[in-house]
Amino acid sequence: MLIPTWEKWFGTKLSAPPKSRSELRVGIPRVLNIWSTHQFWLGLLVALGFDPRRIVFSEATSDEQGREYGRGRGTVDCCYPVKCISGHYGELVFGQKHGIDILLSPMIRSLPSFLNGHVVDSLACPRVMAAPENIKAGFLKERDVFAERGIKYISPFLSLAEPLIVPKQLHRALEDAIPGLTLAEVGSAVGAGYKALAAFNKQMQDKGREILRWCAENDRPCILVLARPYHMDPGIGHEIEADLQAYGYPILWAQYLPVDQDLMQWLFGDDIRSGTISSPFDVRDVWPSSYSGNTNEILWGAKVAARLPWVSCVIRLASYECGMDQPTYTPVQKIVEGSGTLFFSFQDLDATKPAGSVKIRVETVAYYLECSSADIIAAKKLQTNGPCPLLGKGGETAAMPVDPDRRF
């Protein structure tokens, strides 16, 4: 005898029990300021009980991604890094073997930065901050794609430069998608997120110091990239720094320069003692309106490049029509070139940038580096004071055997 089911007796279908947090799959678009805060989100979600194996980031930006997943869902915006988010959203919604339960795309108002406390503020670009709401519209204009696929769309408004208010901001956004979530629990998870981000940044800064130490010990040049974090995306930055690295030049990004006290005092001690700046992280001498997080770090990176002898070349990357970057072009160039350091700027990066022209410019950069790096390093070393903390005891460049294959 068959036992009648719930549906037979009551005419309704019993809904499935809600998934536990460890069963939920979270998709995060690999775009914009996620490039500098991704470890915060991983640390936060894992602390909340999510399985790290179920946290999915979209792939790097590509034309194929945009065509396959973002076509017909674009919104009006002159900023290419914003426009390409449609492809990332589409990949997470339509392109996963196992569908996601949550799409997490934060609106980040302000950014954590090693310069915080030494500048006016660390705000994100307004266009970048509002991008999630902009792009979401492309997935709602005909029908709610997220609802159709059972995806919770979460876009918390966050001031990551102000850790004390972040738990409340996040709790308000997450409580609907995560039943039973408490403010205290979010507060603890936020602390874990900041800890994970700090550990990652320290690891990258230590690697930066290791590269600089090698350059100092061997008297070899390196290249510093001044750009927004999303230019690390090969689809946004066109892998220009990778092409230059193929010529044998170590690459550093300003966001991950070492900030150790001994090195900072060696670079900026004279300016602090003269009263020009109040700390190694003060940029008021070159940029008094220091309210934009990425802009502050770019200007500070230019100052470091001008002082470090082994940074013989600076590459500036910027996307076409970037209103936040445009006022900084001349100040950055003057700071770098004023020290005799080579400066090359790629200010018109966009989806239509011809690969051929990039290749030619990269070859030009490599040629000038080969011809000029030794003289630049020697001239900049004459302007330094005291022993360099990157070097061994005594602070002098170690004598190295002559390499017959040395290119610079």
mmCIF file of C-alpha atoms in Angstrom:
data_model
loop_
_atom_site.group_PDB
_atom_site.id
_atom_site.type_symbol
_atom_site.label_atom_id
_atom_site.label_comp_id
_atom_site.label_asym_id
_atom_site.label_seq_id
_atom_site.Cartn_x
_atom_site.Cartn_y
_atom_site.Cartn_z
ATOM 1 C CA MET A 1 0.000 0.000 0.000
ATOM 2 C CA LEU A 2 1.351 3.404 -1.001
ATOM 3 C CA ILE A 3 1.592 6.006 1.710
ATOM 4 C CA PRO A 4 0.000 9.303 0.579
ATOM 5 C CA THR A 5 2.505 12.093 0.139
ATOM 6 C CA TRP A 6 2.323 15.582 1.666
ATOM 7 C CA GLU A 7 1.393 16.975 -1.758
ATOM 8 C CA LYS A 8 -1.493 14.474 -2.197
ATOM 9 C CA TRP A 9 -3.100 15.372 1.137
ATOM 10 C CA PHE A 10 -2.608 19.110 1.110
ATOM 11 C CA GLY A 11 -2.118 19.934 -2.590
ATOM 12 C CA THR A 12 1.121 21.871 -1.991
ATOM 13 C CA LYS A 13 4.730 20.993 -2.562
ATOM 14 C CA LEU A 14 6.935 20.893 0.478
ATOM 15 C CA SER A 15 9.868 23.278 -0.104
ATOM 16 C CA ALA A 16 13.393 21.959 0.298
ATOM 17 C CA PRO A 17 15.138 22.870 3.533
ATOM 18 C CA PRO A 18 17.446 25.865 3.209
ATOM 19 C CA LYS A 19 21.081 25.108 2.476
ATOM 20 C CA SER A 20 23.611 25.471 5.233
ATOM 21 C CA ARG A 21 26.307 28.108 4.756
ATOM 22 C CA SER A 22 28.903 25.494 3.940
ATOM 23 C CA GLU A 23 26.727 24.298 1.031
ATOM 24 C CA LEU A 24 26.136 27.716 -0.524
ATOM 25 C CA ARG A 25 28.148 28.720 -3.586
ATOM 26 C CA VAL A 26 29.222 32.368 -3.755
ATOM 27 C CA GLY A 27 30.267 34.103 -6.974
ATOM 28 C CA ILE A 28 32.431 37.247 -6.883
ATOM 29 C CA PRO A 29 33.225 39.197 -10.081
ATOM 30 C CA ARG A 30 36.979 39.714 -10.482
ATOM 31 C CA VAL A 31 36.705 43.427 -11.272
ATOM 32 C CA LEU A 32 37.649 46.929 -10.115
ATOM 33 C CA ASN A 33 38.632 47.159 -6.438
ATOM 34 C CA ILE A 34 38.166 43.432 -5.883
ATOM 35 C CA TRP A 35 41.709 43.263 -7.269
ATOM 36 C CA SER A 36 43.045 44.896 -4.097
ATOM 37 C CA THR A 37 40.495 43.591 -1.559
ATOM 38 C CA HIS A 38 39.897 39.974 -2.623
ATOM 39 C CA GLN A 39 41.617 38.528 0.439
ATOM 40 C CA PHE A 40 39.267 40.481 2.690
ATOM 41 C CA TRP A 41 36.267 38.794 1.084
ATOM 42 C CA LEU A 42 37.807 35.352 1.295
ATOM 43 C CA GLY A 43 38.715 35.827 4.957
ATOM 44 C CA LEU A 44 35.257 37.189 5.744
ATOM 45 C CA LEU A 45 33.296 34.422 4.034
ATOM 46 C CA VAL A 46 35.385 31.597 5.440
ATOM 47 C CA ALA A 47 35.003 33.066 8.946
ATOM 48 C CA LEU A 48 31.221 33.097 8.395
ATOM 49 C CA GLY A 49 31.267 29.365 7.688
ATOM 50 C CA PHE A 50 31.389 29.279 3.884
ATOM 51 C CA ASP A 51 33.426 26.531 2.249
ATOM 52 C CA PRO A 52 36.373 28.198 0.434
ATOM 53 C CA ARG A 53 36.018 25.601 -2.338
ATOM 54 C CA ARG A 54 32.563 27.029 -3.052
ATOM 55 C CA ILE A 55 33.737 30.637 -3.389
ATOM 56 C CA VAL A 56 34.113 31.325 -7.111
ATOM 57 C CA PHE A 57 35.774 34.296 -8.784
ATOM 58 C CA SER A 58 35.092 35.049 -12.436
ATOM 59 C CA GLU A 59 37.952 34.690 -14.892
ATOM 60 C CA ALA A 60 40.112 37.593 -16.038
ATOM 61 C CA THR A 61 38.519 40.022 -18.489
ATOM 62 C CA SER A 62 38.556 38.947 -22.140
ATOM 63 C CA ASP A 63 36.757 39.725 -25.386
ATOM 64 C CA GLU A 64 35.396 36.184 -25.439
ATOM 65 C CA GLN A 65 33.937 36.596 -21.962
ATOM 66 C CA GLY A 66 32.152 39.781 -22.971
ATOM 67 C CA ARG A 67 30.781 38.318 -26.193
ATOM 68 C CA GLU A 68 29.565 35.059 -24.670
ATOM 69 C CA TYR A 69 28.131 36.278 -21.388
ATOM 70 C CA GLY A 70 27.699 40.035 -21.524
ATOM 71 C CA ARG A 71 26.286 40.744 -24.972
ATOM 72 C CA GLY A 72 22.986 42.592 -24.870
ATOM 73 C CA ARG A 73 23.322 43.362 -21.169
ATOM 74 C CA GLY A 74 25.678 46.317 -21.345
ATOM 75 C CA THR A 75 24.772 49.697 -19.871
ATOM 76 C CA VAL A 76 25.882 53.161 -20.872
ATOM 77 C CA ASP A 77 29.298 54.000 -19.420
ATOM 78 C CA CYS A 78 32.453 55.487 -20.925
ATOM 79 C CA CYS A 79 34.690 53.590 -18.465
ATOM 80 C CA TYR A 80 35.840 50.320 -20.029
ATOM 81 C CA PRO A 81 36.711 48.601 -16.722
ATOM 82 C CA VAL A 82 33.105 49.257 -15.681
ATOM 83 C CA LYS A 83 31.541 48.213 -18.991
ATOM 84 C CA CYS A 84 33.326 44.873 -19.020
ATOM 85 C CA ILE A 85 31.701 43.852 -15.705
ATOM 86 C CA SER A 86 28.682 42.612 -17.675
ATOM 87 C CA GLY A 87 30.785 39.725 -18.945
ATOM 88 C CA HIS A 88 31.891 38.849 -15.415
ATOM 89 C CA TYR A 89 28.325 38.882 -14.096
ATOM 90 C CA GLY A 90 27.172 36.774 -17.033
ATOM 91 C CA GLU A 91 29.957 34.246 -16.537
ATOM 92 C CA LEU A 92 29.004 33.782 -12.887
ATOM 93 C CA VAL A 93 25.284 33.531 -13.670
ATOM 94 C CA PHE A 94 25.344 31.449 -16.865
ATOM 95 C CA GLY A 95 28.824 29.948 -17.160
ATOM 96 C CA GLN A 96 29.247 27.855 -14.009
ATOM 97 C CA LYS A 97 29.118 24.051 -14.069
ATOM 98 C CA HIS A 98 27.472 24.269 -10.659
ATOM 99 C CA GLY A 99 25.207 27.285 -10.275
ATOM 100 C CA ILE A 100 25.893 29.909 -7.630
ATOM 101 C CA ASP A 101 23.494 30.762 -4.813
ATOM 102 C CA ILE A 102 24.854 34.249 -4.084
ATOM 103 C CA LEU A 103 26.411 36.866 -6.349
ATOM 104 C CA LEU A 104 28.440 39.210 -4.147
ATOM 105 C CA SER A 105 29.367 42.490 -5.827
ATOM 106 C CA PRO A 106 30.193 45.168 -3.230
ATOM 107 C CA MET A 107 29.903 48.916 -3.749
ATOM 108 C CA ILE A 108 33.135 50.035 -2.107
ATOM 109 C CA ARG A 109 33.063 53.668 -1.006
ATOM 110 C CA SER A 110 36.527 53.824 0.567
ATOM 111 C CA LEU A 111 39.564 51.574 0.519
ATOM 112 C CA PRO A 112 41.974 50.141 3.070
ATOM 113 C CA SER A 113 45.417 51.601 2.374
ATOM 114 C CA PHE A 114 48.826 51.846 4.021
ATOM 115 C CA LEU A 115 48.477 55.614 3.538
ATOM 116 C CA ASN A 116 45.365 55.900 5.718
ATOM 117 C CA GLY A 117 45.989 58.271 8.610
ATOM 118 C CA HIS A 118 48.507 60.232 6.561
ATOM 119 C CA VAL A 119 46.137 61.505 3.857
ATOM 120 C CA VAL A 120 42.772 63.273 3.858
ATOM 121 C CA ASP A 121 40.774 60.198 2.843
ATOM 122 C CA SER A 122 40.938 57.009 0.801
ATOM 123 C CA LEU A 123 37.792 57.193 -1.340
ATOM 124 C CA ALA A 124 37.115 55.017 -4.358
ATOM 125 C CA CYS A 125 36.259 56.461 -7.756
ATOM 126 C CA PRO A 126 32.497 57.302 -7.716
ATOM 127 C CA ARG A 127 31.965 55.569 -11.053
ATOM 128 C CA VAL A 128 33.678 52.440 -9.776
ATOM 129 C CA MET A 129 31.750 52.567 -6.502
ATOM 130 C CA ALA A 130 28.376 52.729 -8.277
ATOM 131 C CA ALA A 131 29.299 50.195 -10.978
ATOM 132 C CA PRO A 132 27.468 47.195 -9.414
ATOM 133 C CA GLU A 133 24.129 49.052 -9.519
ATOM 134 C CA ASN A 134 24.864 50.162 -13.077
ATOM 135 C CA ILE A 135 25.678 46.677 -14.346
ATOM 136 C CA LYS A 136 22.870 44.986 -12.411
ATOM 137 C CA ALA A 137 20.360 46.916 -14.524
ATOM 138 C CA GLY A 138 21.446 44.954 -17.598
ATOM 139 C CA PHE A 139 20.313 41.741 -15.912
ATOM 140 C CA LEU A 140 16.935 43.130 -14.868
ATOM 141 C CA LYS A 141 15.832 45.116 -17.921
ATOM 142 C CA GLU A 142 13.744 42.299 -19.490
ATOM 143 C CA ARG A 143 13.301 39.991 -16.532
ATOM 144 C CA ASP A 144 15.027 39.326 -13.232
ATOM 145 C CA VAL A 145 17.729 36.859 -14.261
ATOM 146 C CA PHE A 146 18.946 36.474 -10.692
ATOM 147 C CA ALA A 147 15.496 35.512 -9.357
ATOM 148 C CA GLU A 148 14.939 33.078 -12.243
ATOM 149 C CA ARG A 149 18.081 31.204 -11.310
ATOM 150 C CA GLY A 150 17.571 31.371 -7.559
ATOM 151 C CA ILE A 151 20.528 33.689 -7.054
ATOM 152 C CA LYS A 152 20.630 36.215 -4.232
ATOM 153 C CA TYR A 153 22.217 39.397 -5.531
ATOM 154 C CA ILE A 154 24.103 41.160 -2.713
ATOM 155 C CA SER A 155 25.719 44.544 -3.204
ATOM 156 C CA PRO A 156 26.690 46.001 0.176
ATOM 157 C CA PHE A 157 27.703 49.664 0.396
ATOM 158 C CA LEU A 158 30.987 49.607 2.321
ATOM 159 C CA SER A 159 33.508 52.055 3.742
ATOM 160 C CA LEU A 160 36.458 49.691 4.042
ATOM 161 C CA ALA A 161 38.714 52.528 5.189
ATOM 162 C CA GLU A 162 36.550 52.755 8.332
ATOM 163 C CA PRO A 163 36.636 49.281 9.908
ATOM 164 C CA LEU A 164 34.409 50.199 12.849
ATOM 165 C CA ILE A 165 31.313 50.753 10.707
ATOM 166 C CA VAL A 166 31.847 47.883 8.265
ATOM 167 C CA PRO A 167 30.140 45.172 10.399
ATOM 168 C CA LYS A 168 26.891 47.141 10.507
ATOM 169 C CA GLN A 169 27.047 47.877 6.766
ATOM 170 C CA LEU A 170 27.680 44.221 5.923
ATOM 171 C CA HIS A 171 25.133 42.789 8.348
ATOM 172 C CA ARG A 172 22.388 44.881 6.773
ATOM 173 C CA ALA A 173 23.257 43.487 3.327
ATOM 174 C CA LEU A 174 23.874 39.857 4.256
ATOM 175 C CA GLU A 175 21.134 39.051 6.749
ATOM 176 C CA ASP A 176 18.487 38.321 4.093
ATOM 177 C CA ALA A 177 20.736 35.845 2.269
ATOM 178 C CA ILE A 178 22.138 34.213 5.417
ATOM 179 C CA PRO A 179 19.337 33.422 7.887
ATOM 180 C CA GLY A 180 20.272 33.692 11.552
ATOM 181 C CA LEU A 181 23.224 35.950 10.914
ATOM 182 C CA THR A 182 24.037 38.161 13.901
ATOM 183 C CA LEU A 183 25.842 41.493 14.039
ATOM 184 C CA ALA A 184 28.376 40.082 16.503
ATOM 185 C CA GLU A 185 29.123 37.230 14.123
ATOM 186 C CA VAL A 186 29.662 39.640 11.250
ATOM 187 C CA GLY A 187 31.912 41.791 13.418
ATOM 188 C CA SER A 188 34.143 38.820 14.178
ATOM 189 C CA ALA A 189 34.226 37.815 10.503
ATOM 190 C CA VAL A 190 35.109 41.354 9.427
ATOM 191 C CA GLY A 191 38.102 41.214 11.764
ATOM 192 C CA ALA A 192 39.158 37.958 10.117
ATOM 193 C CA GLY A 193 38.777 39.580 6.699
ATOM 194 C CA TYR A 194 41.037 42.508 7.570
ATOM 195 C CA LYS A 195 43.563 40.114 9.091
ATOM 196 C CA ALA A 196 43.654 38.012 5.904
ATOM 197 C CA LEU A 197 44.060 41.136 3.762
ATOM 198 C CA ALA A 198 46.867 42.487 5.958
ATOM 199 C CA ALA A 199 48.695 39.136 5.828
ATOM 200 C CA PHE A 200 48.458 39.021 2.035
ATOM 201 C CA ASN A 201 49.626 42.621 1.632
ATOM 202 C CA LYS A 202 52.573 41.972 3.963
ATOM 203 C CA GLN A 203 53.518 38.906 1.956
ATOM 204 C CA MET A 204 53.473 40.926 -1.266
ATOM 205 C CA GLN A 205 55.436 43.808 0.307
ATOM 206 C CA ASP A 206 58.050 41.367 1.586
ATOM 207 C CA LYS A 207 58.346 39.989 -1.944
ATOM 208 C CA GLY A 208 58.768 43.543 -3.218
ATOM 209 C CA ARG A 209 61.591 44.112 -0.763
ATOM 210 C CA GLU A 210 63.200 40.849 -1.830
ATOM 211 C CA ILE A 211 63.166 42.035 -5.449
ATOM 212 C CA LEU A 212 64.617 45.421 -4.526
ATOM 213 C CA ARG A 213 67.328 43.780 -2.420
ATOM 214 C CA TRP A 214 68.332 41.620 -5.374
ATOM 215 C CA CYS A 215 68.463 44.688 -7.607
ATOM 216 C CA ALA A 216 70.561 46.600 -5.058
ATOM 217 C CA GLU A 217 72.986 43.745 -4.454
ATOM 218 C CA ASN A 218 73.486 43.206 -8.172
ATOM 219 C CA ASP A 219 73.114 46.836 -9.279
ATOM 220 C CA ARG A 220 70.379 45.839 -11.688
ATOM 221 C CA PRO A 221 67.325 47.870 -12.744
ATOM 222 C CA CYS A 222 63.666 47.158 -12.142
ATOM 223 C CA ILE A 223 60.414 48.701 -13.385
ATOM 224 C CA LEU A 224 57.701 50.228 -11.206
ATOM 225 C CA VAL A 225 54.112 50.180 -12.454
ATOM 226 C CA LEU A 226 51.857 53.068 -11.406
ATOM 227 C CA ALA A 227 48.251 52.123 -12.100
ATOM 228 C CA ARG A 228 44.948 51.231 -10.533
ATOM 229 C CA PRO A 229 44.774 47.693 -9.133
ATOM 230 C CA TYR A 230 42.413 46.513 -11.891
ATOM 231 C CA HIS A 231 45.152 47.116 -14.465
ATOM 232 C CA MET A 232 46.637 43.856 -13.156
ATOM 233 C CA ASP A 233 43.765 42.223 -15.065
ATOM 234 C CA PRO A 234 45.344 41.112 -18.385
ATOM 235 C CA GLY A 235 42.184 42.135 -20.217
ATOM 236 C CA ILE A 236 42.345 45.685 -18.807
ATOM 237 C CA GLY A 237 46.095 46.286 -18.660
ATOM 238 C CA HIS A 238 46.918 44.342 -21.843
ATOM 239 C CA GLU A 239 49.752 42.509 -19.983
ATOM 240 C CA ILE A 240 52.181 45.322 -20.723
ATOM 241 C CA GLU A 241 54.158 44.680 -17.553
ATOM 242 C CA ALA A 242 54.364 40.959 -18.392
ATOM 243 C CA ASP A 243 55.785 41.774 -21.827
ATOM 244 C CA LEU A 244 58.439 43.975 -20.222
ATOM 245 C CA GLN A 245 59.273 41.328 -17.653
ATOM 246 C CA ALA A 246 59.993 38.961 -20.545
ATOM 247 C CA TYR A 247 62.986 41.194 -21.355
ATOM 248 C CA GLY A 248 64.468 40.351 -17.954
ATOM 249 C CA TYR A 249 63.324 43.339 -15.892
ATOM 250 C CA PRO A 250 61.735 42.668 -12.475
ATOM 251 C CA ILE A 251 58.328 44.318 -12.094
ATOM 252 C CA LEU A 252 56.980 46.059 -8.980
ATOM 253 C CA TRP A 253 53.517 47.511 -8.440
ATOM 254 C CA ALA A 254 53.212 50.644 -6.299
ATOM 255 C CA GLN A 255 50.457 49.045 -4.194
ATOM 256 C CA TYR A 256 52.916 46.401 -2.993
ATOM 257 C CA LEU A 257 56.087 48.415 -2.465
ATOM 258 C CA PRO A 258 57.745 47.592 0.884
ATOM 259 C CA VAL A 259 56.855 50.051 3.644
ATOM 260 C CA ASP A 260 59.371 48.953 6.296
ATOM 261 C CA GLN A 261 60.450 51.731 8.624
ATOM 262 C CA ASP A 262 64.188 51.453 7.863
ATOM 263 C CA LEU A 263 63.613 51.817 4.127
ATOM 264 C CA MET A 264 61.083 54.627 4.542
ATOM 265 C CA GLN A 265 63.467 56.614 6.740
ATOM 266 C CA TRP A 266 66.269 56.121 4.220
ATOM 267 C CA LEU A 267 64.075 57.412 1.403
ATOM 268 C CA PHE A 268 62.195 60.217 3.177
ATOM 269 C CA GLY A 269 64.188 61.053 6.312
ATOM 270 C CA ASP A 270 65.578 64.323 4.953
ATOM 271 C CA ASP A 271 62.127 65.559 3.926
ATOM 272 C CA ILE A 272 60.698 64.709 7.353
ATOM 273 C CA ARG A 273 63.512 66.484 9.204
ATOM 274 C CA SER A 274 63.138 69.565 7.001
ATOM 275 C CA GLY A 275 59.378 69.696 7.682
ATOM 276 C CA THR A 276 58.421 69.201 4.039
ATOM 277 C CA ILE A 277 56.325 66.182 5.033
ATOM 278 C CA SER A 278 55.217 64.817 8.406
ATOM 279 C CA SER A 279 55.765 61.120 7.639
ATOM 280 C CA PRO A 280 57.049 58.860 4.843
ATOM 281 C CA PHE A 281 53.426 58.391 3.743
ATOM 282 C CA ASP A 282 52.537 62.081 3.542
ATOM 283 C CA VAL A 283 51.892 63.240 -0.053
ATOM 284 C CA ARG A 284 50.852 66.825 0.652
ATOM 285 C CA ASP A 285 54.091 68.131 -0.888
ATOM 286 C CA VAL A 286 52.938 66.886 -4.306
ATOM 287 C CA TRP A 287 49.181 66.323 -3.917
ATOM 288 C CA PRO A 288 47.393 68.420 -1.253
ATOM 289 C CA SER A 289 43.912 67.162 -2.249
ATOM 290 C CA SER A 290 44.639 63.638 -1.024
ATOM 291 C CA TYR A 291 41.150 62.161 -0.807
ATOM 292 C CA SER A 292 41.232 59.456 -3.533
ATOM 293 C CA GLY A 293 42.702 56.126 -2.415
ATOM 294 C CA ASN A 294 44.168 54.912 -5.711
ATOM 295 C CA THR A 295 45.328 58.413 -6.662
ATOM 296 C CA ASN A 296 47.166 58.826 -3.360
ATOM 297 C CA GLU A 297 49.013 55.542 -3.856
ATOM 298 C CA ILE A 298 49.986 56.447 -7.421
ATOM 299 C CA LEU A 299 51.434 59.817 -6.324
ATOM 300 C CA TRP A 300 53.229 58.188 -3.396
ATOM 301 C CA GLY A 301 54.625 55.506 -5.697
ATOM 302 C CA ALA A 302 56.004 58.212 -7.987
ATOM 303 C CA LYS A 303 57.840 59.733 -4.999
ATOM 304 C CA VAL A 304 59.350 56.365 -4.095
ATOM 305 C CA ALA A 305 60.405 55.744 -7.687
ATOM 306 C CA ALA A 306 62.175 59.098 -7.817
ATOM 307 C CA ARG A 307 64.238 58.180 -4.751
ATOM 308 C CA LEU A 308 65.017 54.490 -5.249
ATOM 309 C CA PRO A 309 68.156 54.204 -7.418
ATOM 310 C CA TRP A 310 67.312 50.784 -8.854
ATOM 311 C CA VAL A 311 63.910 51.849 -10.162
ATOM 312 C CA SER A 312 65.244 53.034 -13.502
ATOM 313 C CA CYS A 313 61.855 53.144 -15.239
ATOM 314 C CA VAL A 314 58.248 53.884 -14.364
ATOM 315 C CA ILE A 315 55.313 52.666 -16.460
ATOM 316 C CA ARG A 316 52.037 54.529 -16.039
ATOM 317 C CA LEU A 317 48.859 52.703 -17.049
ATOM 318 C CA ALA A 318 45.467 54.397 -17.330
ATOM 319 C CA SER A 319 42.212 53.607 -19.066
ATOM 320 C CA TYR A 320 40.732 55.840 -21.716
ATOM 321 C CA GLU A 321 38.526 58.691 -20.405
ATOM 322 C CA CYS A 322 39.453 58.042 -16.761
ATOM 323 C CA GLY A 323 38.431 61.302 -15.131
ATOM 324 C CA MET A 324 40.067 60.410 -11.812
ATOM 325 C CA ASP A 325 43.456 59.748 -13.405
ATOM 326 C CA GLN A 326 43.657 62.651 -15.843
ATOM 327 C CA PRO A 327 44.632 65.381 -13.303
ATOM 328 C CA THR A 328 47.534 63.228 -12.112
ATOM 329 C CA TYR A 329 49.277 62.707 -15.455
ATOM 330 C CA THR A 330 51.497 65.808 -15.323
ATOM 331 C CA PRO A 331 52.378 65.724 -11.594
ATOM 332 C CA VAL A 332 53.382 62.046 -11.761
ATOM 333 C CA GLN A 333 55.506 62.591 -14.860
ATOM 334 C CA LYS A 334 57.260 65.602 -13.332
ATOM 335 C CA ILE A 335 58.068 63.755 -10.109
ATOM 336 C CA VAL A 336 59.541 60.762 -11.934
ATOM 337 C CA GLU A 337 61.406 62.562 -14.697
ATOM 338 C CA GLY A 338 62.729 65.160 -12.250
ATOM 339 C CA SER A 339 64.918 62.428 -10.780
ATOM 340 C CA GLY A 340 66.235 61.337 -14.176
ATOM 341 C CA THR A 341 64.138 58.152 -14.121
ATOM 342 C CA LEU A 342 62.640 56.945 -17.402
ATOM 343 C CA PHE A 343 58.892 57.484 -17.674
ATOM 344 C CA PHE A 344 56.526 55.890 -20.182
ATOM 345 C CA SER A 345 52.787 56.350 -20.127
ATOM 346 C CA PHE A 346 50.035 54.202 -21.623
ATOM 347 C CA GLN A 347 47.063 56.499 -21.040
ATOM 348 C CA ASP A 348 44.594 55.210 -23.606
ATOM 349 C CA LEU A 349 44.095 51.560 -22.686
ATOM 350 C CA ASP A 350 40.708 50.247 -23.751
ATOM 351 C CA ALA A 351 39.091 47.302 -25.478
ATOM 352 C CA THR A 352 40.153 48.598 -28.898
ATOM 353 C CA LYS A 353 43.853 49.123 -28.092
ATOM 354 C CA PRO A 354 45.794 47.578 -31.034
ATOM 355 C CA ALA A 355 48.109 44.813 -29.852
ATOM 356 C CA GLY A 356 50.641 45.766 -32.503
ATOM 357 C CA SER A 357 51.118 49.304 -31.219
ATOM 358 C CA VAL A 358 51.530 48.031 -27.658
ATOM 359 C CA LYS A 359 54.228 45.630 -28.800
ATOM 360 C CA ILE A 360 56.135 48.401 -30.578
ATOM 361 C CA ARG A 361 55.990 50.652 -27.519
ATOM 362 C CA VAL A 362 57.149 47.824 -25.252
ATOM 363 C CA GLU A 363 60.138 47.270 -27.540
ATOM 364 C CA THR A 364 60.906 50.988 -27.315
ATOM 365 C CA VAL A 365 60.786 50.907 -23.519
ATOM 366 C CA ALA A 366 63.098 47.885 -23.430
ATOM 367 C CA TYR A 367 65.572 49.615 -25.738
ATOM 368 C CA TYR A 368 65.804 52.733 -23.572
ATOM 369 C CA LEU A 369 66.158 50.617 -20.449
ATOM 370 C CA GLU A 370 69.054 48.718 -21.962
ATOM 371 C CA CYS A 371 70.803 51.916 -23.018
ATOM 372 C CA SER A 372 70.190 54.087 -19.964
ATOM 373 C CA SER A 373 69.630 51.988 -16.827
ATOM 374 C CA ALA A 374 73.273 51.826 -15.670
ATOM 375 C CA ASP A 375 73.692 55.614 -15.889
ATOM 376 C CA ILE A 376 70.348 56.269 -14.181
ATOM 377 C CA ILE A 377 71.204 53.993 -11.263
ATOM 378 C CA ALA A 378 74.649 55.544 -10.833
ATOM 379 C CA ALA A 379 73.269 59.100 -10.891
ATOM 380 C CA LYS A 380 70.445 58.346 -8.434
ATOM 381 C CA LYS A 381 72.817 56.613 -6.017
ATOM 382 C CA LEU A 382 74.800 59.842 -5.740
ATOM 383 C CA GLN A 383 71.688 61.560 -4.361
ATOM 384 C CA THR A 384 71.168 59.064 -1.505
ATOM 385 C CA ASN A 385 72.323 59.605 2.069
ATOM 386 C CA GLY A 386 73.731 56.953 4.356
ATOM 387 C CA PRO A 387 73.902 53.192 3.947
ATOM 388 C CA CYS A 388 71.018 51.552 2.122
ATOM 389 C CA PRO A 389 69.052 49.157 4.368
ATOM 390 C CA LEU A 390 68.444 46.889 1.376
ATOM 391 C CA LEU A 391 72.127 45.972 1.307
ATOM 392 C CA GLY A 392 74.353 44.085 3.678
ATOM 393 C CA LYS A 393 76.347 45.550 6.541
ATOM 394 C CA GLY A 394 77.841 48.836 5.423
ATOM 395 C CA GLY A 395 75.131 49.459 2.859
ATOM 396 C CA GLU A 396 77.377 49.293 -0.186
ATOM 397 C CA THR A 397 76.641 47.466 -3.410
ATOM 398 C CA ALA A 398 78.376 44.120 -3.374
ATOM 399 C CA ALA A 399 80.981 43.536 -6.071
ATOM 400 C CA MET A 400 79.590 41.197 -8.687
ATOM 401 C CA PRO A 401 81.444 39.172 -11.341
ATOM 402 C CA VAL A 402 81.060 40.475 -14.853
ATOM 403 C CA ASP A 403 78.373 38.616 -16.771
ATOM 404 C CA PRO A 404 79.251 38.444 -20.485
ATOM 405 C CA ASP A 405 75.552 38.010 -21.362
ATOM 406 C CA ARG A 406 74.397 40.976 -19.285
ATOM 407 C CA ARG A 407 71.930 43.085 -21.246
ATOM 408 C CA PHE A 408 71.949 46.188 -19.038
#
